[in-house]
Amino acid sequence: IPPEKRKATDIDDNAAAAIPNKRQKTLLCEVEKENAELKRENVYLLDSIRFRNHQLEDERESKKKLCLQLERYQLEDERRKKEREWPESHDVLTGMKEERDGVLSLFEEKKAINKADESNFLMKQHNKKEGWRLKKERERLKRKENGLDERENDLDERENGLDEREKELIEMKKIIQEQFAYIKQANTPKMQYIIQQKEEREENMIQRMGEMQQENNSLRDMLCEIQHLSGCCI
């Protein structure tokens, strides 16, 4: 169809079909970007969790060693108390004081380990919340992708409708081309002779119909006279 004879609705439909395709591509790009960002965040969180777990394992090992050493000191103190073997020499007292200071330092280290365990527990809680947040974000992206799939199906249906309309236009174009070819063929001398004979036959038919009409009128007049005469005779 030439552009000057094309309907405005055809142009509007084509433009309207192009706009959703562009919007769909933009939405798909946004979804891919969000997925990439979530993947990077997941990798970062997993690396930080692994590193923190290694740290906690090292802290547990050191905690076990300190606990064993503390138990050894406590057993030694209890044994000495039971046997009442407390020498009064200055060197021995100094050594005991150092041992007690070591025990106190062990208690401080144990307190620090407990604090680290508490921070580890808080870190696990934070990671759990972050995992829930990432899960909700994945569900949201999945719903968004499902919405895009529905829009894509609508666009496919609309494209199928446009294809059917295009087929109808092609059929109309073929019919117009056949009529145009018939019109071009009518310009030949043979076709002009056929058309002239057809017109002559039509004129003869019209003339004959006029004559028959006149005959009918004359017969109607005769019938009226006969009826009039028959009435007068009665």
PDB file of C-alpha atoms in Angstrom:
ATOM      1  CA  ILE A   1       0.000   0.000   0.000  1.00  0.00           C
ATOM      2  CA  PRO A   2       1.471   3.416  -0.909  1.00  0.00           C
ATOM      3  CA  PRO A   3       2.332   5.676   2.071  1.00  0.00           C
ATOM      4  CA  GLU A   4      -0.169   8.309   0.993  1.00  0.00           C
ATOM      5  CA  LYS A   5      -3.014   5.709   0.931  1.00  0.00           C
ATOM      6  CA  ARG A   6      -1.963   3.987   4.158  1.00  0.00           C
ATOM      7  CA  LYS A   7      -4.359   4.414   7.053  1.00  0.00           C
ATOM      8  CA  ALA A   8      -3.274   6.267  10.188  1.00  0.00           C
ATOM      9  CA  THR A   9      -4.296   3.258  12.288  1.00  0.00           C
ATOM     10  CA  ASP A  10      -1.733   1.054  10.494  1.00  0.00           C
ATOM     11  CA  ILE A  11       1.060   3.471  11.335  1.00  0.00           C
ATOM     12  CA  ASP A  12      -0.153   3.799  14.939  1.00  0.00           C
ATOM     13  CA  ASP A  13      -0.313   0.008  15.351  1.00  0.00           C
ATOM     14  CA  ASN A  14       3.218  -0.429  14.027  1.00  0.00           C
ATOM     15  CA  ALA A  15       4.524   2.314  16.330  1.00  0.00           C
ATOM     16  CA  ALA A  16       2.632   0.877  19.300  1.00  0.00           C
ATOM     17  CA  ALA A  17       4.087  -2.571  18.573  1.00  0.00           C
ATOM     18  CA  ALA A  18       7.631  -1.130  18.473  1.00  0.00           C
ATOM     19  CA  ILE A  19       7.313   0.744  21.819  1.00  0.00           C
ATOM     20  CA  PRO A  20       6.592  -2.366  24.014  1.00  0.00           C
ATOM     21  CA  ASN A  21       9.534  -4.182  22.380  1.00  0.00           C
ATOM     22  CA  LYS A  22      11.821  -1.312  23.389  1.00  0.00           C
ATOM     23  CA  ARG A  23      10.399  -1.245  26.925  1.00  0.00           C
ATOM     24  CA  GLN A  24      10.804  -5.001  27.204  1.00  0.00           C
ATOM     25  CA  LYS A  25      14.474  -4.780  26.237  1.00  0.00           C
ATOM     26  CA  THR A  26      15.004  -2.004  28.812  1.00  0.00           C
ATOM     27  CA  LEU A  27      13.339  -4.057  31.564  1.00  0.00           C
ATOM     28  CA  LEU A  28      15.393  -7.130  30.648  1.00  0.00           C
ATOM     29  CA  CYS A  29      18.602  -5.069  30.868  1.00  0.00           C
ATOM     30  CA  GLU A  30      17.567  -3.791  34.309  1.00  0.00           C
ATOM     31  CA  VAL A  31      16.819  -7.324  35.516  1.00  0.00           C
ATOM     32  CA  GLU A  32      20.198  -8.578  34.244  1.00  0.00           C
ATOM     33  CA  LYS A  33      21.996  -5.716  36.012  1.00  0.00           C
ATOM     34  CA  GLU A  34      20.188  -6.446  39.290  1.00  0.00           C
ATOM     35  CA  ASN A  35      21.013 -10.160  38.967  1.00  0.00           C
ATOM     36  CA  ALA A  36      24.683  -9.350  38.387  1.00  0.00           C
ATOM     37  CA  GLU A  37      24.743  -7.080  41.464  1.00  0.00           C
ATOM     38  CA  LEU A  38      23.098  -9.769  43.599  1.00  0.00           C
ATOM     39  CA  LYS A  39      25.619 -12.345  42.391  1.00  0.00           C
ATOM     40  CA  ARG A  40      28.505 -10.037  43.320  1.00  0.00           C
ATOM     41  CA  GLU A  41      26.972  -9.427  46.749  1.00  0.00           C
ATOM     42  CA  ASN A  42      26.526 -13.181  47.286  1.00  0.00           C
ATOM     43  CA  VAL A  43      30.148 -13.886  46.365  1.00  0.00           C
ATOM     44  CA  TYR A  44      31.353 -11.131  48.707  1.00  0.00           C
ATOM     45  CA  LEU A  45      29.196 -12.418  51.594  1.00  0.00           C
ATOM     46  CA  LEU A  46      30.318 -16.025  51.063  1.00  0.00           C
ATOM     47  CA  ASP A  47      33.978 -14.982  51.067  1.00  0.00           C
ATOM     48  CA  SER A  48      33.517 -12.949  54.259  1.00  0.00           C
ATOM     49  CA  ILE A  49      31.653 -15.832  55.936  1.00  0.00           C
ATOM     50  CA  ARG A  50      34.402 -18.325  54.999  1.00  0.00           C
ATOM     51  CA  PHE A  51      37.106 -15.975  56.293  1.00  0.00           C
ATOM     52  CA  ARG A  52      35.195 -15.432  59.550  1.00  0.00           C
ATOM     53  CA  ASN A  53      34.682 -19.180  59.978  1.00  0.00           C
ATOM     54  CA  HIS A  54      38.450 -19.775  59.616  1.00  0.00           C
ATOM     55  CA  GLN A  55      39.073 -17.117  62.247  1.00  0.00           C
ATOM     56  CA  LEU A  56      36.559 -18.704  64.606  1.00  0.00           C
ATOM     57  CA  GLU A  57      38.110 -22.136  64.169  1.00  0.00           C
ATOM     58  CA  ASP A  58      41.528 -20.712  65.074  1.00  0.00           C
ATOM     59  CA  GLU A  59      40.002 -18.969  68.092  1.00  0.00           C
ATOM     60  CA  ARG A  60      38.341 -22.218  69.227  1.00  0.00           C
ATOM     61  CA  GLU A  61      41.633 -24.103  68.988  1.00  0.00           C
ATOM     62  CA  SER A  62      43.390 -21.463  71.059  1.00  0.00           C
ATOM     63  CA  LYS A  63      40.464 -21.478  73.506  1.00  0.00           C
ATOM     64  CA  LYS A  64      40.774 -25.242  73.958  1.00  0.00           C
ATOM     65  CA  LYS A  65      44.503 -24.955  74.609  1.00  0.00           C
ATOM     66  CA  LEU A  66      43.966 -22.208  77.168  1.00  0.00           C
ATOM     67  CA  CYS A  67      41.217 -24.175  78.903  1.00  0.00           C
ATOM     68  CA  LEU A  68      43.462 -27.229  79.147  1.00  0.00           C
ATOM     69  CA  GLN A  69      46.274 -25.129  80.555  1.00  0.00           C
ATOM     70  CA  LEU A  70      43.870 -23.498  83.037  1.00  0.00           C
ATOM     71  CA  GLU A  71      42.613 -26.890  84.178  1.00  0.00           C
ATOM     72  CA  ARG A  72      46.187 -28.052  84.631  1.00  0.00           C
ATOM     73  CA  TYR A  73      46.970 -25.024  86.820  1.00  0.00           C
ATOM     74  CA  GLN A  74      43.798 -25.546  88.870  1.00  0.00           C
ATOM     75  CA  LEU A  75      44.608 -29.225  89.436  1.00  0.00           C
ATOM     76  CA  GLU A  76      48.118 -28.288  90.478  1.00  0.00           C
ATOM     77  CA  ASP A  77      46.780 -25.703  92.934  1.00  0.00           C
ATOM     78  CA  GLU A  78      44.300 -28.180  94.434  1.00  0.00           C
ATOM     79  CA  ARG A  79      46.991 -30.833  94.756  1.00  0.00           C
ATOM     80  CA  ARG A  80      49.303 -28.421  96.552  1.00  0.00           C
ATOM     81  CA  LYS A  81      46.514 -27.286  98.873  1.00  0.00           C
ATOM     82  CA  LYS A  82      45.664 -30.863  99.796  1.00  0.00           C
ATOM     83  CA  GLU A  83      49.241 -31.872 100.452  1.00  0.00           C
ATOM     84  CA  ARG A  84      49.927 -28.577 102.261  1.00  0.00           C
ATOM     85  CA  GLU A  85      53.186 -28.178 100.433  1.00  0.00           C
ATOM     86  CA  TRP A  86      53.469 -24.404 100.448  1.00  0.00           C
ATOM     87  CA  PRO A  87      57.206 -23.485 100.889  1.00  0.00           C
ATOM     88  CA  GLU A  88      57.791 -20.102 102.482  1.00  0.00           C
ATOM     89  CA  SER A  89      60.830 -19.238 100.445  1.00  0.00           C
ATOM     90  CA  HIS A  90      60.727 -15.972  98.481  1.00  0.00           C
ATOM     91  CA  ASP A  91      61.477 -17.642  95.151  1.00  0.00           C
ATOM     92  CA  VAL A  92      58.674 -20.149  95.466  1.00  0.00           C
ATOM     93  CA  LEU A  93      56.181 -17.413  96.429  1.00  0.00           C
ATOM     94  CA  THR A  94      57.272 -15.362  93.462  1.00  0.00           C
ATOM     95  CA  GLY A  95      56.739 -18.349  91.192  1.00  0.00           C
ATOM     96  CA  MET A  96      53.269 -18.937  92.621  1.00  0.00           C
ATOM     97  CA  LYS A  97      52.404 -15.282  92.099  1.00  0.00           C
ATOM     98  CA  GLU A  98      53.482 -15.554  88.488  1.00  0.00           C
ATOM     99  CA  GLU A  99      51.371 -18.674  88.102  1.00  0.00           C
ATOM    100  CA  ARG A 100      48.355 -16.874  89.561  1.00  0.00           C
ATOM    101  CA  ASP A 101      48.948 -13.966  87.229  1.00  0.00           C
ATOM    102  CA  GLY A 102      49.041 -16.452  84.372  1.00  0.00           C
ATOM    103  CA  VAL A 103      45.747 -17.938  85.543  1.00  0.00           C
ATOM    104  CA  LEU A 104      44.189 -14.454  85.643  1.00  0.00           C
ATOM    105  CA  SER A 105      45.483 -13.761  82.156  1.00  0.00           C
ATOM    106  CA  LEU A 106      43.926 -17.040  81.058  1.00  0.00           C
ATOM    107  CA  PHE A 107      40.592 -15.899  82.523  1.00  0.00           C
ATOM    108  CA  GLU A 108      40.909 -12.636  80.590  1.00  0.00           C
ATOM    109  CA  GLU A 109      41.658 -14.538  77.395  1.00  0.00           C
ATOM    110  CA  LYS A 110      38.684 -16.796  78.064  1.00  0.00           C
ATOM    111  CA  LYS A 111      36.505 -13.715  78.490  1.00  0.00           C
ATOM    112  CA  ALA A 112      37.819 -12.347  75.173  1.00  0.00           C
ATOM    113  CA  ILE A 113      37.025 -15.686  73.485  1.00  0.00           C
ATOM    114  CA  ASN A 114      33.496 -15.576  74.883  1.00  0.00           C
ATOM    115  CA  LYS A 115      33.154 -12.071  73.521  1.00  0.00           C
ATOM    116  CA  ALA A 116      34.388 -13.305  70.134  1.00  0.00           C
ATOM    117  CA  ASP A 117      31.823 -16.124  70.259  1.00  0.00           C
ATOM    118  CA  GLU A 118      29.126 -13.570  70.968  1.00  0.00           C
ATOM    119  CA  SER A 119      30.260 -11.439  68.012  1.00  0.00           C
ATOM    120  CA  ASN A 120      30.283 -14.619  65.895  1.00  0.00           C
ATOM    121  CA  PHE A 121      26.688 -15.314  66.958  1.00  0.00           C
ATOM    122  CA  LEU A 122      25.684 -11.756  65.999  1.00  0.00           C
ATOM    123  CA  MET A 123      27.483 -12.180  62.684  1.00  0.00           C
ATOM    124  CA  LYS A 124      25.530 -15.380  62.025  1.00  0.00           C
ATOM    125  CA  GLN A 125      22.279 -13.589  62.830  1.00  0.00           C
ATOM    126  CA  HIS A 126      23.234 -10.788  60.437  1.00  0.00           C
ATOM    127  CA  ASN A 127      24.121 -13.313  57.715  1.00  0.00           C
ATOM    128  CA  LYS A 128      20.797 -15.061  58.286  1.00  0.00           C
ATOM    129  CA  LYS A 129      18.889 -11.784  57.895  1.00  0.00           C
ATOM    130  CA  GLU A 130      20.940 -10.963  54.813  1.00  0.00           C
ATOM    131  CA  GLY A 131      20.124 -14.389  53.379  1.00  0.00           C
ATOM    132  CA  TRP A 132      16.401 -13.768  53.920  1.00  0.00           C
ATOM    133  CA  ARG A 133      16.730 -10.381  52.242  1.00  0.00           C
ATOM    134  CA  LEU A 134      18.501 -11.921  49.231  1.00  0.00           C
ATOM    135  CA  LYS A 135      15.830 -14.627  49.052  1.00  0.00           C
ATOM    136  CA  LYS A 136      13.060 -11.993  48.996  1.00  0.00           C
ATOM    137  CA  GLU A 137      14.982 -10.059  46.337  1.00  0.00           C
ATOM    138  CA  ARG A 138      15.266 -13.204  44.178  1.00  0.00           C
ATOM    139  CA  GLU A 139      11.528 -13.822  44.544  1.00  0.00           C
ATOM    140  CA  ARG A 140      10.826 -10.228  43.536  1.00  0.00           C
ATOM    141  CA  LEU A 141      13.056 -10.561  40.458  1.00  0.00           C
ATOM    142  CA  LYS A 142      11.383 -13.852  39.611  1.00  0.00           C
ATOM    143  CA  ARG A 143       7.939 -12.210  39.784  1.00  0.00           C
ATOM    144  CA  LYS A 144       9.280  -9.391  37.618  1.00  0.00           C
ATOM    145  CA  GLU A 145      10.588 -11.902  35.064  1.00  0.00           C
ATOM    146  CA  ASN A 146       7.200 -13.676  35.052  1.00  0.00           C
ATOM    147  CA  GLY A 147       5.536 -10.309  34.338  1.00  0.00           C
ATOM    148  CA  LEU A 148       7.959  -9.792  31.452  1.00  0.00           C
ATOM    149  CA  ASP A 149       7.118 -13.259  30.113  1.00  0.00           C
ATOM    150  CA  GLU A 150       3.390 -12.401  30.188  1.00  0.00           C
ATOM    151  CA  ARG A 151       4.054  -9.141  28.361  1.00  0.00           C
ATOM    152  CA  GLU A 152       6.158 -11.039  25.821  1.00  0.00           C
ATOM    153  CA  ASN A 153       3.261 -13.463  25.232  1.00  0.00           C
ATOM    154  CA  ASP A 154       0.916 -10.500  24.721  1.00  0.00           C
ATOM    155  CA  LEU A 155       3.361  -9.032  22.221  1.00  0.00           C
ATOM    156  CA  ASP A 156       3.573 -12.375  20.405  1.00  0.00           C
ATOM    157  CA  GLU A 157      -0.225 -12.519  20.169  1.00  0.00           C
ATOM    158  CA  ARG A 158      -0.291  -8.966  18.862  1.00  0.00           C
ATOM    159  CA  GLU A 159       2.420  -9.793  16.320  1.00  0.00           C
ATOM    160  CA  ASN A 160       0.367 -12.807  15.184  1.00  0.00           C
ATOM    161  CA  GLY A 161      -2.629 -10.493  14.726  1.00  0.00           C
ATOM    162  CA  LEU A 162      -0.450  -8.131  12.702  1.00  0.00           C
ATOM    163  CA  ASP A 163       0.726 -11.080  10.564  1.00  0.00           C
ATOM    164  CA  GLU A 164      -2.887 -12.046   9.849  1.00  0.00           C
ATOM    165  CA  ARG A 165      -3.688  -8.461   8.946  1.00  0.00           C
ATOM    166  CA  GLU A 166      -0.648  -8.364   6.690  1.00  0.00           C
ATOM    167  CA  LYS A 167      -1.907 -11.529   4.959  1.00  0.00           C
ATOM    168  CA  GLU A 168      -5.311  -9.881   4.411  1.00  0.00           C
ATOM    169  CA  LEU A 169      -3.607  -6.803   2.951  1.00  0.00           C
ATOM    170  CA  ILE A 170      -1.564  -9.043   0.624  1.00  0.00           C
ATOM    171  CA  GLU A 171      -4.793 -10.735  -0.571  1.00  0.00           C
ATOM    172  CA  MET A 172      -6.408  -7.321  -1.154  1.00  0.00           C
ATOM    173  CA  LYS A 173      -3.306  -6.237  -3.048  1.00  0.00           C
ATOM    174  CA  LYS A 174      -3.572  -9.304  -5.306  1.00  0.00           C
ATOM    175  CA  ILE A 175      -7.247  -8.566  -5.993  1.00  0.00           C
ATOM    176  CA  ILE A 176      -6.446  -4.916  -6.817  1.00  0.00           C
ATOM    177  CA  GLN A 177      -3.602  -6.028  -9.095  1.00  0.00           C
ATOM    178  CA  GLU A 178      -5.957  -8.439 -10.916  1.00  0.00           C
ATOM    179  CA  GLN A 179      -8.553  -5.690 -11.344  1.00  0.00           C
ATOM    180  CA  PHE A 180      -5.870  -3.304 -12.560  1.00  0.00           C
ATOM    181  CA  ALA A 181      -4.654  -5.923 -15.057  1.00  0.00           C
ATOM    182  CA  TYR A 182      -8.248  -6.423 -16.244  1.00  0.00           C
ATOM    183  CA  ILE A 183      -8.622  -2.650 -16.684  1.00  0.00           C
ATOM    184  CA  LYS A 184      -5.358  -2.495 -18.631  1.00  0.00           C
ATOM    185  CA  GLN A 185      -6.542  -5.393 -20.801  1.00  0.00           C
ATOM    186  CA  ALA A 186      -9.792  -3.496 -21.513  1.00  0.00           C
ATOM    187  CA  ASN A 187      -7.807  -0.897 -23.438  1.00  0.00           C
ATOM    188  CA  THR A 188      -7.047  -3.417 -26.231  1.00  0.00           C
ATOM    189  CA  PRO A 189      -9.097  -3.234 -29.506  1.00  0.00           C
ATOM    190  CA  LYS A 190     -10.610  -6.676 -28.901  1.00  0.00           C
ATOM    191  CA  MET A 191     -11.909  -5.728 -25.477  1.00  0.00           C
ATOM    192  CA  GLN A 192     -13.228  -2.412 -26.793  1.00  0.00           C
ATOM    193  CA  TYR A 193     -15.170  -4.335 -29.507  1.00  0.00           C
ATOM    194  CA  ILE A 194     -16.613  -6.704 -26.885  1.00  0.00           C
ATOM    195  CA  ILE A 195     -17.571  -3.773 -24.640  1.00  0.00           C
ATOM    196  CA  GLN A 196     -19.182  -1.972 -27.614  1.00  0.00           C
ATOM    197  CA  GLN A 197     -21.258  -5.063 -28.480  1.00  0.00           C
ATOM    198  CA  LYS A 198     -22.294  -5.405 -24.852  1.00  0.00           C
ATOM    199  CA  GLU A 199     -23.382  -1.739 -24.761  1.00  0.00           C
ATOM    200  CA  GLU A 200     -25.355  -2.191 -27.999  1.00  0.00           C
ATOM    201  CA  ARG A 201     -27.127  -5.241 -26.581  1.00  0.00           C
ATOM    202  CA  GLU A 202     -27.956  -3.290 -23.444  1.00  0.00           C
ATOM    203  CA  GLU A 203     -29.362  -0.407 -25.541  1.00  0.00           C
ATOM    204  CA  ASN A 204     -31.444  -2.868 -27.611  1.00  0.00           C
ATOM    205  CA  MET A 205     -32.748  -4.447 -24.402  1.00  0.00           C
ATOM    206  CA  ILE A 206     -33.687  -1.007 -23.037  1.00  0.00           C
ATOM    207  CA  GLN A 207     -35.395  -0.111 -26.319  1.00  0.00           C
ATOM    208  CA  ARG A 208     -37.256  -3.438 -26.367  1.00  0.00           C
ATOM    209  CA  MET A 209     -38.377  -2.915 -22.774  1.00  0.00           C
ATOM    210  CA  GLY A 210     -39.693   0.522 -23.752  1.00  0.00           C
ATOM    211  CA  GLU A 211     -41.665  -0.975 -26.635  1.00  0.00           C
ATOM    212  CA  MET A 212     -43.074  -3.668 -24.378  1.00  0.00           C
ATOM    213  CA  GLN A 213     -44.073  -0.997 -21.897  1.00  0.00           C
ATOM    214  CA  GLN A 214     -45.902   0.900 -24.617  1.00  0.00           C
ATOM    215  CA  GLU A 215     -47.700  -2.281 -25.705  1.00  0.00           C
ATOM    216  CA  ASN A 216     -48.716  -2.935 -22.127  1.00  0.00           C
ATOM    217  CA  ASN A 217     -50.051   0.613 -21.838  1.00  0.00           C
ATOM    218  CA  SER A 218     -52.069   0.255 -25.037  1.00  0.00           C
ATOM    219  CA  LEU A 219     -53.475  -3.107 -23.883  1.00  0.00           C
ATOM    220  CA  ARG A 220     -54.380  -1.531 -20.521  1.00  0.00           C
ATOM    221  CA  ASP A 221     -56.208   1.274 -22.348  1.00  0.00           C
ATOM    222  CA  MET A 222     -58.089  -1.247 -24.510  1.00  0.00           C
ATOM    223  CA  LEU A 223     -59.042  -3.212 -21.394  1.00  0.00           C
ATOM    224  CA  CYS A 224     -60.396  -0.054 -19.768  1.00  0.00           C
ATOM    225  CA  GLU A 225     -62.485   0.765 -22.894  1.00  0.00           C
ATOM    226  CA  ILE A 226     -63.861  -2.779 -22.956  1.00  0.00           C
ATOM    227  CA  GLN A 227     -64.800  -2.568 -19.290  1.00  0.00           C
ATOM    228  CA  HIS A 228     -66.398   0.841 -19.862  1.00  0.00           C
ATOM    229  CA  LEU A 229     -68.400  -0.440 -22.852  1.00  0.00           C
ATOM    230  CA  SER A 230     -69.494  -3.552 -20.990  1.00  0.00           C
ATOM    231  CA  GLY A 231     -70.754  -1.372 -18.158  1.00  0.00           C
ATOM    232  CA  CYS A 232     -72.711   0.836 -20.503  1.00  0.00           C
ATOM    233  CA  CYS A 233     -74.356  -2.179 -22.118  1.00  0.00           C
ATOM    234  CA  ILE A 234     -75.530  -3.499 -18.743  1.00  0.00           C
TER     235      ILE A 234
END
